[in-house]
Amino acid sequence: MNKPTPAANIPSAPTQVLSISPIVLPAPGRAVELQVRVSAPVTGSELPVLLLSHGHGRSNHLSSLNGYAPLANFLAAHGFVVIQPTHLDSKTLTLDSRVPDAPLFWRSRAEDMTRILDQFDAIERAVPGLAGRVDRSRVAVLGHSLGGHTASLLLGARHKDLHDGTEVNFAEPRIKVGVLLAAPGRGDALSQFAAENYSFFSTIDFSRMTTPALVVAGDKDDSPHLTVAGAAWHADPYFLSPGPKSLVTLFDAGHGLGGVSGYDVAETTDENPARVAAVQLLTWAYLRTALYPGDSAWQEAQDALTGAANPLGRVESR
């Protein structure tokens, strides 16, 4: 039996959501034009913006603007304008593996988010009733798995180019806060497979990821195809970056964190609706307090998570 959700009373009642897709944005130099989904509350003003970066994964459509409905729907229903791009690594695009930066397109992923912010006027015009209701000074990013790596770059993590050693910097100052879900960790703990196939991971440097962020990791997320460090690897972005940061460790959680990438997803090895609800609530609460200092949502969410008779996880901050 699933444990009860510890923080179900924190958000206000959800509002109706309008979701529009695909919105096609010009992207000169990209292999294909950039397609995004926008989900937003039908009411409200001065709405904050959340960029949601999908993971890579095995499924055909979760790694696209059609994935991550448990997160996108919840956060849109609780006040965020959620924007989901289809990154070039999506299986829906089936790009030639010889395209530069294939198969994960890690550079293009970060560039997608900057393109979205650069073309926000066009996005507002494309969504009925959205124009004039967005607070562009409050922008956040959230990513799961490879999307967590994308988010870390936008928050200030750096790479070195493997060919010439130059620094690769995708830090986006318009993004004020981020959430990394089951994100990759340090580069000296890669599995042989990851070192051979995803060698760019080896140069990740979190020491300048200064933007505030919440890192969420599952204590059963061993990810042996990526790392020899076990589940602790996914907490590296918290321990190896400067504060302010918070870390939520979810008990008995695998890479899917209960199923955040979609409803009833076959590839989820730890399906648990209560865990997904906890991720929804903790993510919403953290972003709410980070974007609106003085809001008590994050403290209430921490108290609810750790104070339950059977807590779903633990929280630490610095």
Coordinates of C-alpha atoms in Angstrom, one line a residue:
M1 CA 0.0 0.0 0.0
N2 CA 1.3 3.5 -0.9
K3 CA 2.1 5.8 2.0
P4 CA -0.2 8.8 2.4
T5 CA 0.9 12.0 0.8
P6 CA 2.5 14.1 3.6
A7 CA 1.9 17.6 2.1
A8 CA -1.4 17.4 0.3
N9 CA -2.8 20.5 2.1
I10 CA -0.2 22.9 1.0
P11 CA -1.2 24.3 -2.5
S12 CA -4.5 26.2 -3.0
A13 CA -7.2 24.5 -5.0
P14 CA -6.0 23.9 -8.6
T15 CA -7.3 26.1 -11.4
Q16 CA -8.2 25.1 -14.9
V17 CA -5.4 24.9 -17.4
L18 CA -5.1 25.7 -21.0
S19 CA -2.5 23.8 -23.0
I20 CA -1.4 24.6 -26.5
S21 CA 0.9 22.6 -28.7
P22 CA 2.8 22.6 -30.9
I23 CA 4.0 26.2 -30.9
V24 CA 6.8 26.3 -33.5
L25 CA 9.7 28.7 -33.0
P26 CA 12.2 29.6 -35.7
A27 CA 15.6 28.2 -34.8
P28 CA 18.3 29.1 -37.4
G29 CA 21.1 26.6 -37.4
R30 CA 19.1 23.9 -35.5
A31 CA 18.4 20.6 -37.3
V32 CA 14.7 21.3 -37.1
E33 CA 12.5 24.1 -35.8
L34 CA 11.9 24.2 -32.1
Q35 CA 8.4 23.0 -31.0
V36 CA 7.1 23.7 -27.5
R37 CA 4.0 23.1 -25.5
V38 CA 2.7 25.8 -23.2
S39 CA 0.4 25.1 -20.3
A40 CA -1.0 27.9 -18.2
P41 CA -3.8 28.7 -15.8
V42 CA -6.8 30.2 -17.4
T43 CA -7.0 32.8 -14.7
G44 CA -4.5 34.9 -12.8
S45 CA -2.0 37.6 -13.6
E46 CA 1.7 38.2 -13.0
L47 CA 2.3 34.4 -13.5
P48 CA 5.8 33.0 -13.1
V49 CA 7.4 31.0 -15.9
L50 CA 8.7 27.5 -15.7
L51 CA 10.9 25.9 -18.4
L52 CA 10.6 22.1 -18.2
S53 CA 13.3 20.0 -19.8
H54 CA 12.5 16.4 -20.5
G55 CA 14.8 13.4 -20.0
H56 CA 16.2 11.1 -22.6
G57 CA 14.8 7.7 -21.7
R58 CA 13.6 4.7 -23.7
S59 CA 10.0 5.8 -24.5
N60 CA 9.1 7.3 -27.8
H61 CA 7.1 10.3 -26.6
L62 CA 8.0 11.0 -23.0
S63 CA 11.1 12.7 -24.3
S64 CA 9.2 15.4 -26.0
L65 CA 6.7 18.2 -25.4
N66 CA 4.1 15.4 -24.7
G67 CA 5.8 14.0 -21.7
Y68 CA 5.9 14.9 -17.9
A69 CA 2.2 15.6 -17.6
P70 CA 2.3 14.9 -13.8
L71 CA 4.6 17.8 -13.3
A72 CA 3.4 20.1 -16.1
N73 CA -0.3 19.8 -15.3
F74 CA 0.2 20.2 -11.6
L75 CA 2.5 23.2 -11.8
A76 CA 0.3 25.0 -14.4
A77 CA -2.8 24.3 -12.3
H78 CA -1.0 26.0 -9.4
G79 CA 0.1 29.2 -11.0
F80 CA 3.0 28.6 -13.4
V81 CA 3.2 29.1 -17.1
V82 CA 4.9 25.8 -18.0
I83 CA 6.9 25.6 -21.3
Q84 CA 8.1 22.3 -22.6
P85 CA 10.4 22.0 -25.6
T86 CA 11.0 19.0 -27.7
H87 CA 14.8 18.7 -27.5
L88 CA 16.8 17.3 -30.4
D89 CA 17.5 14.0 -28.6
S90 CA 13.8 13.2 -28.6
K91 CA 12.9 9.9 -30.3
T92 CA 10.0 11.7 -31.9
L93 CA 12.5 13.4 -34.2
T94 CA 14.7 10.4 -35.2
L95 CA 17.6 12.5 -36.2
D96 CA 20.6 11.0 -37.9
S97 CA 23.1 9.8 -35.3
R98 CA 25.9 11.6 -37.3
V99 CA 24.4 15.0 -36.6
P100 CA 26.9 17.0 -34.4
D101 CA 26.4 16.5 -30.6
A102 CA 24.2 13.4 -31.2
P103 CA 22.8 11.4 -29.5
L104 CA 22.1 13.6 -26.4
F105 CA 22.5 17.1 -28.0
W106 CA 23.5 18.5 -24.6
R107 CA 24.5 21.9 -26.1
S108 CA 21.4 22.3 -28.2
R109 CA 19.2 21.5 -25.1
A110 CA 20.5 24.5 -23.2
E111 CA 20.3 26.7 -26.3
D112 CA 16.6 25.7 -26.7
M113 CA 15.8 27.3 -23.3
T114 CA 17.5 30.6 -24.3
R115 CA 15.6 30.6 -27.6
I116 CA 12.4 30.3 -25.7
L117 CA 13.2 33.2 -23.5
D118 CA 14.3 35.3 -26.5
Q119 CA 11.1 34.6 -28.3
F120 CA 8.7 34.9 -25.5
D121 CA 6.7 37.6 -27.3
A122 CA 5.8 35.1 -30.0
I123 CA 4.8 32.5 -27.3
E124 CA 2.5 34.9 -25.6
R125 CA 0.8 35.7 -28.9
A126 CA 0.3 32.1 -29.7
V127 CA -1.5 31.2 -26.4
P128 CA -5.1 32.7 -26.3
G129 CA -5.5 35.0 -23.3
L130 CA -2.0 34.8 -22.0
A131 CA -0.6 38.1 -23.2
G132 CA -0.1 40.6 -20.4
R133 CA -0.5 38.0 -17.7
V134 CA 3.1 36.8 -17.4
D135 CA 5.8 38.0 -14.9
R136 CA 9.0 37.6 -17.0
S137 CA 11.1 38.6 -14.0
R138 CA 10.3 35.3 -12.3
V139 CA 11.6 32.5 -14.4
A140 CA 12.6 29.0 -13.2
V141 CA 13.9 25.8 -14.8
L142 CA 13.1 22.2 -14.0
G143 CA 14.7 19.2 -15.5
H144 CA 14.6 15.4 -14.9
S145 CA 17.5 13.1 -15.7
L146 CA 19.3 14.5 -18.8
G147 CA 16.9 17.4 -18.4
G148 CA 18.5 17.9 -14.9
H149 CA 21.8 18.2 -16.6
T150 CA 20.3 20.8 -19.0
A151 CA 19.0 22.7 -16.0
S152 CA 22.4 22.6 -14.2
L153 CA 24.0 24.3 -17.2
L154 CA 21.5 27.1 -17.3
L155 CA 22.0 27.6 -13.5
G156 CA 25.8 28.0 -14.0
A157 CA 27.5 24.6 -14.2
R158 CA 30.3 24.5 -16.8
H159 CA 31.9 22.1 -19.2
K160 CA 35.2 22.1 -21.0
D161 CA 35.2 21.4 -24.7
L162 CA 36.8 18.0 -25.2
H163 CA 38.5 19.1 -28.5
D164 CA 40.1 22.3 -27.5
G165 CA 39.7 22.7 -23.8
T166 CA 37.7 25.9 -23.9
E167 CA 35.1 26.6 -21.3
V168 CA 31.4 26.0 -22.3
N169 CA 29.1 28.4 -20.5
F170 CA 25.3 28.3 -20.9
A171 CA 24.5 30.2 -17.7
E172 CA 21.2 32.1 -18.2
P173 CA 20.8 35.1 -15.9
R174 CA 17.1 35.4 -16.7
I175 CA 16.5 32.2 -14.8
K176 CA 16.3 32.9 -11.1
V177 CA 15.9 29.4 -9.6
G178 CA 16.0 25.7 -10.6
V179 CA 15.0 22.2 -9.7
L180 CA 17.1 19.2 -10.7
L181 CA 15.4 15.8 -10.5
A182 CA 17.6 12.7 -10.7
A183 CA 20.3 14.7 -12.4
P184 CA 23.7 13.5 -13.5
G185 CA 26.6 14.0 -11.1
R186 CA 30.4 14.4 -11.2
G187 CA 32.4 13.4 -14.2
D188 CA 35.0 11.2 -12.4
A189 CA 32.4 8.6 -11.4
L190 CA 31.1 7.6 -14.9
S191 CA 30.5 4.0 -15.9
Q192 CA 32.6 2.6 -18.7
F193 CA 29.5 2.9 -21.0
A194 CA 28.9 6.6 -20.1
A195 CA 32.6 7.4 -20.5
E196 CA 32.7 5.9 -23.9
N197 CA 29.3 7.2 -25.2
Y198 CA 28.6 10.4 -23.3
S199 CA 32.2 11.6 -22.7
F200 CA 31.1 15.2 -22.3
F201 CA 29.8 14.3 -18.8
S202 CA 33.4 13.9 -17.7
T203 CA 34.1 17.6 -17.7
I204 CA 31.1 18.8 -15.7
D205 CA 32.0 21.5 -13.1
F206 CA 29.4 22.4 -10.5
S207 CA 31.6 24.9 -8.6
R208 CA 30.0 27.9 -10.4
M209 CA 26.4 26.7 -10.3
T210 CA 25.5 29.7 -8.1
T211 CA 21.8 30.1 -8.9
P212 CA 19.5 28.8 -6.1
A213 CA 18.4 25.2 -6.7
L214 CA 16.6 22.2 -5.3
V215 CA 18.2 18.9 -6.0
V216 CA 15.9 15.8 -5.7
A217 CA 17.5 12.3 -5.6
G218 CA 16.2 8.8 -5.0
D219 CA 18.2 6.7 -2.6
K220 CA 17.6 3.6 -4.8
D221 CA 18.6 5.4 -8.1
D222 CA 21.8 3.5 -8.8
S223 CA 21.9 4.2 -12.5
P224 CA 24.7 1.6 -13.2
H225 CA 24.7 2.4 -16.9
L226 CA 25.8 5.9 -16.1
T227 CA 27.9 5.8 -12.9
V228 CA 29.9 3.6 -10.6
A229 CA 29.1 5.8 -7.6
G230 CA 25.6 4.5 -7.0
A231 CA 22.6 6.6 -6.0
A232 CA 24.7 9.2 -4.2
W233 CA 25.9 10.4 -7.6
H234 CA 22.6 12.2 -8.2
A235 CA 23.2 14.3 -5.1
D236 CA 26.5 15.7 -6.5
P237 CA 25.0 18.9 -7.9
Y238 CA 24.0 19.7 -4.3
F239 CA 27.3 18.9 -2.6
L240 CA 29.6 20.2 -5.3
S241 CA 27.9 23.6 -6.0
P242 CA 27.8 26.7 -3.8
G243 CA 24.7 27.6 -1.9
P244 CA 22.0 28.4 -1.5
K245 CA 20.9 24.9 -2.3
S246 CA 18.5 22.3 -0.9
L247 CA 18.6 18.5 -1.3
V248 CA 15.6 16.2 -1.0
T249 CA 16.4 12.5 -0.7
L250 CA 13.4 10.3 -1.4
F251 CA 13.3 7.0 0.4
D252 CA 13.1 3.9 -1.9
A253 CA 12.9 6.0 -5.0
G254 CA 14.4 5.0 -8.3
H255 CA 15.2 7.1 -11.3
G256 CA 11.6 7.8 -12.1
L257 CA 11.0 9.3 -8.7
G258 CA 7.7 7.4 -8.5
G259 CA 6.6 8.2 -12.1
V260 CA 7.2 11.9 -12.8
S261 CA 7.7 11.5 -16.6
G262 CA 4.2 10.5 -17.3
Y263 CA 1.0 8.8 -16.1
D264 CA 1.3 5.0 -15.8
V265 CA 4.7 4.9 -17.6
A266 CA 5.9 1.4 -18.3
E267 CA 9.6 2.3 -17.8
T268 CA 9.0 3.5 -14.2
T269 CA 10.6 1.0 -11.9
D270 CA 9.4 2.5 -8.7
E271 CA 5.8 3.5 -9.5
N272 CA 4.3 5.2 -6.5
P273 CA 1.6 7.9 -6.8
A274 CA 2.3 9.2 -3.3
R275 CA 5.9 9.8 -4.2
V276 CA 4.9 11.6 -7.4
A277 CA 2.6 13.8 -5.3
A278 CA 5.4 14.6 -2.9
V279 CA 7.7 15.6 -5.8
Q280 CA 4.9 17.8 -7.2
L281 CA 4.3 19.5 -3.9
L282 CA 7.9 19.9 -2.9
T283 CA 8.8 21.3 -6.3
W284 CA 5.9 23.8 -6.2
A285 CA 6.7 24.9 -2.7
Y286 CA 10.4 25.4 -3.3
L287 CA 9.8 27.4 -6.4
R288 CA 7.1 29.4 -4.8
T289 CA 9.3 30.5 -1.9
A290 CA 12.3 31.1 -4.0
L291 CA 10.4 33.3 -6.4
Y292 CA 8.4 35.0 -3.7
P293 CA 10.7 35.5 -0.7
G294 CA 8.7 35.4 2.5
D295 CA 6.2 32.8 1.3
S296 CA 6.0 30.0 3.8
A297 CA 5.3 27.2 1.3
W298 CA 8.8 25.6 1.3
Q299 CA 9.1 25.5 5.1
E300 CA 5.6 24.0 5.3
A301 CA 6.4 21.4 2.7
Q302 CA 9.6 20.4 4.5
D303 CA 7.8 20.1 7.8
A304 CA 5.1 17.9 6.2
L305 CA 7.6 15.6 4.4
T306 CA 9.8 15.0 7.4
G307 CA 7.2 15.2 10.2
A308 CA 4.9 12.5 8.9
A309 CA 4.7 9.2 10.8
N310 CA 6.2 7.5 7.8
P311 CA 8.3 10.2 6.0
L312 CA 8.8 9.8 2.3
G313 CA 12.3 11.5 2.5
R314 CA 14.6 13.9 4.2
V315 CA 15.7 17.5 3.5
E316 CA 18.9 19.3 4.0
S317 CA 19.9 22.8 3.0
R318 CA 22.9 25.1 3.0

